[in-house]
PDB file of C-alpha atoms and ligand atoms in Angstrom:
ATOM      1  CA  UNK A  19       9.849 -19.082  16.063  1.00 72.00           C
ATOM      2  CA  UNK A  20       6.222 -19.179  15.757  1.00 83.00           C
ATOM      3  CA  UNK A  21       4.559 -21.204  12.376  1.00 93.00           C
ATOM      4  CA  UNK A  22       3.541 -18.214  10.145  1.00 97.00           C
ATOM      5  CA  UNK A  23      -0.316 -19.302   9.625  1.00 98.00           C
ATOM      6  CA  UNK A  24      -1.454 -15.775   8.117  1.00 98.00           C
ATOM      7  CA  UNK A  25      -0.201 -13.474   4.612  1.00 98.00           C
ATOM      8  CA  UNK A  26      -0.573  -9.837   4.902  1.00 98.00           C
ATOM      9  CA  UNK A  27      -0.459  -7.796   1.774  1.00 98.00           C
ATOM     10  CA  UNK A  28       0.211  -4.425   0.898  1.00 98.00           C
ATOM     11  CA  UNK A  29      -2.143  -3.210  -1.906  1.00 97.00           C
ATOM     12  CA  UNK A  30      -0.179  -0.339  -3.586  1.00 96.00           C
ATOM     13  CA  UNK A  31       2.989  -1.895  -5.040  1.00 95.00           C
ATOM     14  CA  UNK A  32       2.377  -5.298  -4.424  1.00 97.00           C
ATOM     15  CA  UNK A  33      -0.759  -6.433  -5.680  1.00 98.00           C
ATOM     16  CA  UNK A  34      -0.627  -3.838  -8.535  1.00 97.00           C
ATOM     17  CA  UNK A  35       1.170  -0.358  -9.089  1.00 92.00           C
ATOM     18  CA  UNK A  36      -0.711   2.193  -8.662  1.00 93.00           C
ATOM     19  CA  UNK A  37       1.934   4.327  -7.759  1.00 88.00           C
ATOM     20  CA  UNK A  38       2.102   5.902 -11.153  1.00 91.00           C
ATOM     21  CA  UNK A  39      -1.358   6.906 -10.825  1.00 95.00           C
ATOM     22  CA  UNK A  40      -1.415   8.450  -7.423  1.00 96.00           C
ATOM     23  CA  UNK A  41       2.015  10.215  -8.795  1.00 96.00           C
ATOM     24  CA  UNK A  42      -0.151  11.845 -11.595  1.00 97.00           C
ATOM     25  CA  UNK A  43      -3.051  12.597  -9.708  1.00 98.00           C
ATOM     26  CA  UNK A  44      -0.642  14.434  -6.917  1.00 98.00           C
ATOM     27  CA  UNK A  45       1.093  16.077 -10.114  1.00 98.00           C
ATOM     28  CA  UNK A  46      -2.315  17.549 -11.521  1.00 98.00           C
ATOM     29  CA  UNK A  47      -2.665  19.340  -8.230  1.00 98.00           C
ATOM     30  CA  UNK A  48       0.571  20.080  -7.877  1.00 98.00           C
ATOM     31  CA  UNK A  49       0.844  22.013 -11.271  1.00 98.00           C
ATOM     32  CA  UNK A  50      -2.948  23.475 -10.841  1.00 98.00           C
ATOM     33  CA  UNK A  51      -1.647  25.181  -7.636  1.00 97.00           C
ATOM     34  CA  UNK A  52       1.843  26.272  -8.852  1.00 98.00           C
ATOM     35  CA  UNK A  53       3.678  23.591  -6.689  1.00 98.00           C
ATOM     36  CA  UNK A  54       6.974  21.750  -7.102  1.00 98.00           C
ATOM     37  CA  UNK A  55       6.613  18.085  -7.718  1.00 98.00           C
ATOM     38  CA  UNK A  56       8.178  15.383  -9.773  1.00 97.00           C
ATOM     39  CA  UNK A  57       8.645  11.484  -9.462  1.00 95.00           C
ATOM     40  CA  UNK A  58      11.498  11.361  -7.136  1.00 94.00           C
ATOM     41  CA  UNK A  59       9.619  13.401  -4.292  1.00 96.00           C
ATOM     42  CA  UNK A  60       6.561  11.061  -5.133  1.00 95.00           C
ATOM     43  CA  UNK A  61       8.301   7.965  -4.064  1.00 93.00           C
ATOM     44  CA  UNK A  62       8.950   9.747  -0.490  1.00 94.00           C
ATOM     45  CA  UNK A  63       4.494   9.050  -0.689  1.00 96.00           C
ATOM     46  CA  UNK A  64       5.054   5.080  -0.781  1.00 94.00           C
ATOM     47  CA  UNK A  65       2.363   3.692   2.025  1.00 95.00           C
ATOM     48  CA  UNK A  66       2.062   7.626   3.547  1.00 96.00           C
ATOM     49  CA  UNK A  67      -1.592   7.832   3.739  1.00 96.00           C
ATOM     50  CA  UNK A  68      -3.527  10.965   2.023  1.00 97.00           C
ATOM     51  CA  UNK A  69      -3.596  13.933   4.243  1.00 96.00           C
ATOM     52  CA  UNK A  70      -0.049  12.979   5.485  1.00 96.00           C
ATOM     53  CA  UNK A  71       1.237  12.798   1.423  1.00 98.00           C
ATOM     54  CA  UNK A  72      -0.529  16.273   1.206  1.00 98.00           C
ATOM     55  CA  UNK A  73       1.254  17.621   4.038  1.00 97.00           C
ATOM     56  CA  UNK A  74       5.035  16.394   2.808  1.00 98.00           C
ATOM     57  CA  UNK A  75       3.961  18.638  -0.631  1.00 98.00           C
ATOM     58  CA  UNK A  76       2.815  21.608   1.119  1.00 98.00           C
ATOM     59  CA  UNK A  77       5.997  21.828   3.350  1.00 98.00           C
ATOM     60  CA  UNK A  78       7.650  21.079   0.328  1.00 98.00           C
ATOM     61  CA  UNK A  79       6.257  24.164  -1.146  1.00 98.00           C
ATOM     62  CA  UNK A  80       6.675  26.403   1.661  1.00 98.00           C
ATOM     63  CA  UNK A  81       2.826  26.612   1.902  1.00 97.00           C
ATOM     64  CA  UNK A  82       0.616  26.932   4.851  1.00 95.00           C
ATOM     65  CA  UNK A  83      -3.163  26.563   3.996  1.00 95.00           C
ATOM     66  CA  UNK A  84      -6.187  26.389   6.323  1.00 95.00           C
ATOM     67  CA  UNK A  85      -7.254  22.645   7.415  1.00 94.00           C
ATOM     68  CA  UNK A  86     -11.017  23.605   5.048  1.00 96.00           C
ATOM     69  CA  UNK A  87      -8.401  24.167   1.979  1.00 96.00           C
ATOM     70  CA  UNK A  88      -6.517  21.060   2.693  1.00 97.00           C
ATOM     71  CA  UNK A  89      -9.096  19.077   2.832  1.00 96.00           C
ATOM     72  CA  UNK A  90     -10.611  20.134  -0.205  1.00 98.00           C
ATOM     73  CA  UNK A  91      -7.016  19.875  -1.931  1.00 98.00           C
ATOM     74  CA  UNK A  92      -6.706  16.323  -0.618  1.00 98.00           C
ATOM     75  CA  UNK A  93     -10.099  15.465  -2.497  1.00 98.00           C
ATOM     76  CA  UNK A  94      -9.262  17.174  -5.550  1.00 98.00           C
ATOM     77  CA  UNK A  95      -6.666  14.595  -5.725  1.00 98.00           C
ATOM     78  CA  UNK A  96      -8.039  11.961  -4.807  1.00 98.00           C
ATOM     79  CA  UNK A  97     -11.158  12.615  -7.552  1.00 98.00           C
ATOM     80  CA  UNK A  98      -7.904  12.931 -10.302  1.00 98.00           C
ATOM     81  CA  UNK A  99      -6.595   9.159  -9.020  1.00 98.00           C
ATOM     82  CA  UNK A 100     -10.028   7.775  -9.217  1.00 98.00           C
ATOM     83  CA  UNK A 101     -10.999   9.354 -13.163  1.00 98.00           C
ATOM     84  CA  UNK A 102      -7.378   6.784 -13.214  1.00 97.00           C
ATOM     85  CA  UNK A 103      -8.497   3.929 -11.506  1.00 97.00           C
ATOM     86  CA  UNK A 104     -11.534   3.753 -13.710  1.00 97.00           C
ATOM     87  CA  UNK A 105      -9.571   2.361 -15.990  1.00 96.00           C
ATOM     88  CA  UNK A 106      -7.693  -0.977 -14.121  1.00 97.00           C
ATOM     89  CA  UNK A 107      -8.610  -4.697 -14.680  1.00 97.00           C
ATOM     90  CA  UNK A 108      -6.964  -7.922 -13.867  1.00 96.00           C
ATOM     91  CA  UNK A 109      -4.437  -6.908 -16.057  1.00 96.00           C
ATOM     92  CA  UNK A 110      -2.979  -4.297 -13.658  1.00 97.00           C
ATOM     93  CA  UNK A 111      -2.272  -6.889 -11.626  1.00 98.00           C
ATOM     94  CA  UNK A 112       1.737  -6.901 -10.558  1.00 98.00           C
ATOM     95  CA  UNK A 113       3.854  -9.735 -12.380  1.00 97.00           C
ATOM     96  CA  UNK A 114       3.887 -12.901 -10.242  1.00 97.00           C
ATOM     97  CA  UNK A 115       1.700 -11.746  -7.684  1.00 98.00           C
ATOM     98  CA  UNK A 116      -1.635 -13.840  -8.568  1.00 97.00           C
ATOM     99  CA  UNK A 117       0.454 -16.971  -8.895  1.00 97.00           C
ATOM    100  CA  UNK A 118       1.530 -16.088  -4.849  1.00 97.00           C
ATOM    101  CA  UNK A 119      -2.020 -15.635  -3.650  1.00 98.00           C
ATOM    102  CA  UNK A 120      -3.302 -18.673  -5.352  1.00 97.00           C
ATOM    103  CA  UNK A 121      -0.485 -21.155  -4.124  1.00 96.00           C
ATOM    104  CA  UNK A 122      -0.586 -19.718  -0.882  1.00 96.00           C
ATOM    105  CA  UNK A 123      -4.196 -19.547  -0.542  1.00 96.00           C
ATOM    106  CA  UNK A 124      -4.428 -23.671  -2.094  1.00 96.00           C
ATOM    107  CA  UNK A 125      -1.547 -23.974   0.911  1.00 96.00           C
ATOM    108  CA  UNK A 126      -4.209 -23.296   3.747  1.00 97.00           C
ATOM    109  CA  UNK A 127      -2.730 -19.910   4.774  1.00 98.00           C
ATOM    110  CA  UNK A 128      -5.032 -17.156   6.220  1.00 98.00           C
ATOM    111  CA  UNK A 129      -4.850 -13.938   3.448  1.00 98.00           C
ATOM    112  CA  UNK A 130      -5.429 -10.282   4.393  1.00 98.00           C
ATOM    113  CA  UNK A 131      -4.825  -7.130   2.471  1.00 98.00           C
ATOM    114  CA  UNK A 132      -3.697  -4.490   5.056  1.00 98.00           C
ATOM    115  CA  UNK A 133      -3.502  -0.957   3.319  1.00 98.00           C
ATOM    116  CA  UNK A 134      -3.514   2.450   4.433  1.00 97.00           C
ATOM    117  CA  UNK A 135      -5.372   3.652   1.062  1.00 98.00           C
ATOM    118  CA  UNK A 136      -9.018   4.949   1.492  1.00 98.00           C
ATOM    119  CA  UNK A 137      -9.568   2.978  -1.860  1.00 98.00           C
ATOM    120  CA  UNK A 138      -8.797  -0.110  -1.236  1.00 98.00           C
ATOM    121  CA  UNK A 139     -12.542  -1.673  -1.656  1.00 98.00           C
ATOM    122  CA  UNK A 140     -12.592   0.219  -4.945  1.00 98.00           C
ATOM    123  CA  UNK A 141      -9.187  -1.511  -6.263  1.00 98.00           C
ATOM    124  CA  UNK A 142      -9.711  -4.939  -4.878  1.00 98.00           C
ATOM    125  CA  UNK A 143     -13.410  -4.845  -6.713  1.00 98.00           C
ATOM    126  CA  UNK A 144     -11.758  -3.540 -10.193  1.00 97.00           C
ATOM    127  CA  UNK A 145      -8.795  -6.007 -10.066  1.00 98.00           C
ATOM    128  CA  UNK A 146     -11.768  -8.698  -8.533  1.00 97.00           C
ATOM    129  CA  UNK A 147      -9.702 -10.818  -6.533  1.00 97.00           C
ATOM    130  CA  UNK A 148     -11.617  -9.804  -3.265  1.00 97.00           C
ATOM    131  CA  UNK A 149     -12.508 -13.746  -3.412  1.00 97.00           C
ATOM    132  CA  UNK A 150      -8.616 -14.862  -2.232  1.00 97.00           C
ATOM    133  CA  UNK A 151      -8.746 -12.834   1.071  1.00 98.00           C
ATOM    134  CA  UNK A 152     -10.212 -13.385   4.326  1.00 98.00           C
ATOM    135  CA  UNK A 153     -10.238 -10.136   5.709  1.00 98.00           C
ATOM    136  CA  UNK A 154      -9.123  -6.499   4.227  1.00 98.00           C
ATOM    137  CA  UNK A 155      -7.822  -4.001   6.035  1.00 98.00           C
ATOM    138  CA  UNK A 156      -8.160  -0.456   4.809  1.00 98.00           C
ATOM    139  CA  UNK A 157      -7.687   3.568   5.230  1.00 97.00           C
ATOM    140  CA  UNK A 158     -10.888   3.549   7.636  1.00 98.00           C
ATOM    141  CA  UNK A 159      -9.780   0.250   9.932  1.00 98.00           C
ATOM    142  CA  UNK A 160      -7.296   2.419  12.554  1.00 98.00           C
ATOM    143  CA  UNK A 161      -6.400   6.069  13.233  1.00 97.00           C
ATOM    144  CA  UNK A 162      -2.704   5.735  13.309  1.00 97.00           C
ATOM    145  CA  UNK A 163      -0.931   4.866  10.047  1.00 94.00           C
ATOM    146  CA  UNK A 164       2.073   3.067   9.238  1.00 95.00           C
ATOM    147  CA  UNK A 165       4.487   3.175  10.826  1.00 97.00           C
ATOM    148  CA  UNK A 166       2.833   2.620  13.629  1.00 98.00           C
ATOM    149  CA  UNK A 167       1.923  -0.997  13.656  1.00 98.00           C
ATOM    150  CA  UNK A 168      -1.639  -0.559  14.034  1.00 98.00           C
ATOM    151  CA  UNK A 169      -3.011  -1.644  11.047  1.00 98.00           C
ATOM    152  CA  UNK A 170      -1.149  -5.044  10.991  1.00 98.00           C
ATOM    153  CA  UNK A 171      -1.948  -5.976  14.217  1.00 98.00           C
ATOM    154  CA  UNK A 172      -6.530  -4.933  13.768  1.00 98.00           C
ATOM    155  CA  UNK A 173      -5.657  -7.392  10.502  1.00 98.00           C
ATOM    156  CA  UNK A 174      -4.038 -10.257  12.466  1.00 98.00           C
ATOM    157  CA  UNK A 175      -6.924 -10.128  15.178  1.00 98.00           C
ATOM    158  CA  UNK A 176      -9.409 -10.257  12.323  1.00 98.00           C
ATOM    159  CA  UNK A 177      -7.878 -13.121  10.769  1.00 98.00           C
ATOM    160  CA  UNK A 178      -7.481 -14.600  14.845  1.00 98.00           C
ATOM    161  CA  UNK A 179      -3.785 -15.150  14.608  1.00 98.00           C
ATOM    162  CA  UNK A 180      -1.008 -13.923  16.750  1.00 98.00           C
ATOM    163  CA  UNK A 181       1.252 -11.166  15.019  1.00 98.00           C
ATOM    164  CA  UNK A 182       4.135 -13.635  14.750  1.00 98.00           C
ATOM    165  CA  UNK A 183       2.148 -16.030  12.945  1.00 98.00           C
ATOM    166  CA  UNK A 184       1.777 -13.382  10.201  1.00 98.00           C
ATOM    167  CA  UNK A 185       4.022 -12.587   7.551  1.00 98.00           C
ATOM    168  CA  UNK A 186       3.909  -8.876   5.690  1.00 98.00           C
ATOM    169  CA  UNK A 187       4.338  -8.195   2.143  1.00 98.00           C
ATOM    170  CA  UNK A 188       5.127  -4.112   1.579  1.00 98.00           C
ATOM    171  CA  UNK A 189       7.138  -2.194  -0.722  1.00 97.00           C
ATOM    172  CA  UNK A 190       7.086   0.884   1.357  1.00 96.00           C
ATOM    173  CA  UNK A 191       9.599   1.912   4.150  1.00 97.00           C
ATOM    174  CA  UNK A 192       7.227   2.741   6.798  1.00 96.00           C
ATOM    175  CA  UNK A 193       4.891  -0.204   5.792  1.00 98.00           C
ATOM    176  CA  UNK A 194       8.174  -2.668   6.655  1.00 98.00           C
ATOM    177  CA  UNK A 195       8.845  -0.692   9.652  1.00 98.00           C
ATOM    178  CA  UNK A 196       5.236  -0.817  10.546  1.00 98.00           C
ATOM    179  CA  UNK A 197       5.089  -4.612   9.866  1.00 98.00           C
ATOM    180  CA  UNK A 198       8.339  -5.104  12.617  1.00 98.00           C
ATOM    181  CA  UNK A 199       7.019  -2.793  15.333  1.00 98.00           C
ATOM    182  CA  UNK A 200       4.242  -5.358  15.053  1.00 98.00           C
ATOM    183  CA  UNK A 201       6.463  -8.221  15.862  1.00 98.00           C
ATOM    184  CA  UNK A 202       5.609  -9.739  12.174  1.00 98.00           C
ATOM    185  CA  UNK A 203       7.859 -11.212  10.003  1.00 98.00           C
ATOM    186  CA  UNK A 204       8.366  -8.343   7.150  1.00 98.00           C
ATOM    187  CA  UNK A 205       9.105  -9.078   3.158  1.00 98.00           C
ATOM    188  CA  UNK A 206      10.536  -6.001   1.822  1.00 98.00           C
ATOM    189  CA  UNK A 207       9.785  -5.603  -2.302  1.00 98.00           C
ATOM    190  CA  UNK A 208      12.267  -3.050  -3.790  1.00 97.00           C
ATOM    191  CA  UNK A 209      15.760  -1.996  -3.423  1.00 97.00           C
ATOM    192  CA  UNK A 210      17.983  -2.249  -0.094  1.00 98.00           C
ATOM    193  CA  UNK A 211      17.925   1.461   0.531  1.00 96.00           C
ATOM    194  CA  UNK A 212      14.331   1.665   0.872  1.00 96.00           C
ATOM    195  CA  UNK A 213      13.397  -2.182   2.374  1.00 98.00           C
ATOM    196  CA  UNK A 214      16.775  -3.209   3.368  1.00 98.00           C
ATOM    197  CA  UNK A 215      15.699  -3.337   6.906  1.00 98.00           C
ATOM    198  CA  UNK A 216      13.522  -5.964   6.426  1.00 98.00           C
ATOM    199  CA  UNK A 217      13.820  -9.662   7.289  1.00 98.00           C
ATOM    200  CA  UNK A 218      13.566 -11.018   3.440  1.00 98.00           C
ATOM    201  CA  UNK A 219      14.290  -8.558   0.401  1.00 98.00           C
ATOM    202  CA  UNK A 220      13.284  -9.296  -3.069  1.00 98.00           C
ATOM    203  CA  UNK A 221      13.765  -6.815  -6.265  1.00 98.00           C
ATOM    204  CA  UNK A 222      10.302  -7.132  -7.218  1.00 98.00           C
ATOM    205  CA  UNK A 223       6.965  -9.178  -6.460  1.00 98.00           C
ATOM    206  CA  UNK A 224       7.814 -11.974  -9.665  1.00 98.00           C
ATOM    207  CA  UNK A 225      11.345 -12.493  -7.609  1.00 98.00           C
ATOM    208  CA  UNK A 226       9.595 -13.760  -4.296  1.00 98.00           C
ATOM    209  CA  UNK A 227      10.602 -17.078  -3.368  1.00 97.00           C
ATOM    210  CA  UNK A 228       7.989 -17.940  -1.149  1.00 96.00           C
ATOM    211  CA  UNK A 229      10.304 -21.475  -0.236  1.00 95.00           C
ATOM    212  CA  UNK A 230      12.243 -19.340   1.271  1.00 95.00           C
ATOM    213  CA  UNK A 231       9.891 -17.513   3.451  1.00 96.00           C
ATOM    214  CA  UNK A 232       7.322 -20.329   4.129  1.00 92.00           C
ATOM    215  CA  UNK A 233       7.550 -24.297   4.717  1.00 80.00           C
ATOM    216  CA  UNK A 234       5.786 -25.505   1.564  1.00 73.00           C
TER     217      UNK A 234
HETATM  218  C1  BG6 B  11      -0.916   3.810   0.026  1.00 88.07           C
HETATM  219  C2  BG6 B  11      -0.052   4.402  -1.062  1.00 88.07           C
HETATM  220  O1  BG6 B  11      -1.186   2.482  -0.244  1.00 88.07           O
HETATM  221  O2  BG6 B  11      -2.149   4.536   0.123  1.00 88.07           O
HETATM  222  C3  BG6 B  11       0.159   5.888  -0.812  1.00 88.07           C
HETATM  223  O3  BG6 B  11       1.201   3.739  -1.064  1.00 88.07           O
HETATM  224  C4  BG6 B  11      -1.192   6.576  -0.708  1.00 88.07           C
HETATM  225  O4  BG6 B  11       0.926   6.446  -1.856  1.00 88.07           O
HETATM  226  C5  BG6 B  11      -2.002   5.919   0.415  1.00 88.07           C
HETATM  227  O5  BG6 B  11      -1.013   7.960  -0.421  1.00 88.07           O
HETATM  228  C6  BG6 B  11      -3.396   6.552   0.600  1.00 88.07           C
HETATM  229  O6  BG6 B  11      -4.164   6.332  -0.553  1.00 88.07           O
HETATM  230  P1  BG6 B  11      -5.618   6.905  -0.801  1.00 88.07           P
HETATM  231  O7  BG6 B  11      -6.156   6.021  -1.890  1.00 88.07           O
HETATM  232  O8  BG6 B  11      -6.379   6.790   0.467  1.00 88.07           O
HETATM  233  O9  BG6 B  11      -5.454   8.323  -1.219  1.00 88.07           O
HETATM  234 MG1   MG B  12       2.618   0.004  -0.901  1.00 88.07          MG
END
């Protein structure tokens, strides 16, 4: 096995939850238009970028639009989770997670943020921790998202490793699946029927034992 040199992270779910606010920025929209929608169909949205999240609701709904009105849908949602992330510091940070970064970081390992959200720059500047990563990877970086293993691989070539020196941190299904088609090593956060595929498993980001993953 290769050394792992290089950390990839997820944003959403990882570095801090915004998963509650995308869920009620997708619920404004949904109730504005007369569309079913509740938490449980929001976690089917976990690393699923925009358009694609939009798409899942619509079919959902039994609604076919033209590609002008979804557009214009997918913004109105996107200005609803933004009027939310206004409102994030440090604080939102996940449990655990800046302790990770800095001890990894201090350990000489290459850090990337690899997300398929549009706002990553946005998050990353509110929560300020841009400073602990060498490259960020983003909505805009690669046309096809997870699970295609796209992303992962344009963030190990900017941080000039191989994709089996990398190890990825997700919480999402197709981010884990993503991370494997990319011949990475994959750390699943969440239960076993969502990550249970990947090669290490932990309940939540203040439960990873990097020891286990790494040699500190
Ligand atoms: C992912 C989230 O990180 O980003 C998804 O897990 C979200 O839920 C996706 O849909 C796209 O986000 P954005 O910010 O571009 O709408
Ligand atoms: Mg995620």
């Amino acid at each position: 096995m290769a050394k792992i040199k290089g950390l990839i992270f997820d944003l959403d779910g990882i570095i801090t939850d915004t998963a509650e606010y995308h869920y009620l920025g997708w619920k404004q929209l949904a109730e504005e238009e007369g569309m079913e929608f509740d938490r449980d169909f929001n976690e089917k949205f976990r690393g699923v970028s925009r358009l694609e999240c939009l798409d899942l609701l619509l079919e959902k709904n039994n609604r076919e639009i033209t590609f002008e009105k979804r557009k214009r849908m997918a913004e109105r949602k996107n200005n609803y989770y933004n009027e939310y992330l206004k409102t994030i510091d440090r604080n939102n940070l996940l449990d655990g997670i800046f302790d990770i970064l800095q001890r990894s970081k201090r350990a000489g390992y290459k850090m990337a943020i690899a997300s398929a959200s549009k706002n990553t720059k946005t998050v990353i500047e509110k929560l300020d921790i841009g400073d602990m990563f060498n490259a960020i990877s983003d909505g805009y970086s690669v046309k096809k998202t997870k699970p295609a293993p796209d992303l992962f691989l344009h963030t190990a070539k900017k941080l000039n490793l191989k994709p089996e020196e990398c190890v990825v941190f997700e919480d999402a299904k197709a981010g884990i699946d993503a991370a494997l088609a990319a011949n990475m090593t994959a750390v699943g956060i969440g239960p076993e029927s969502r990550v249970g595929h990947a090669d290490y498993r932990f309940d939540s980001v203040k439960d990873i034992d990097l020891t286990k993953i790494l040699e500190f």
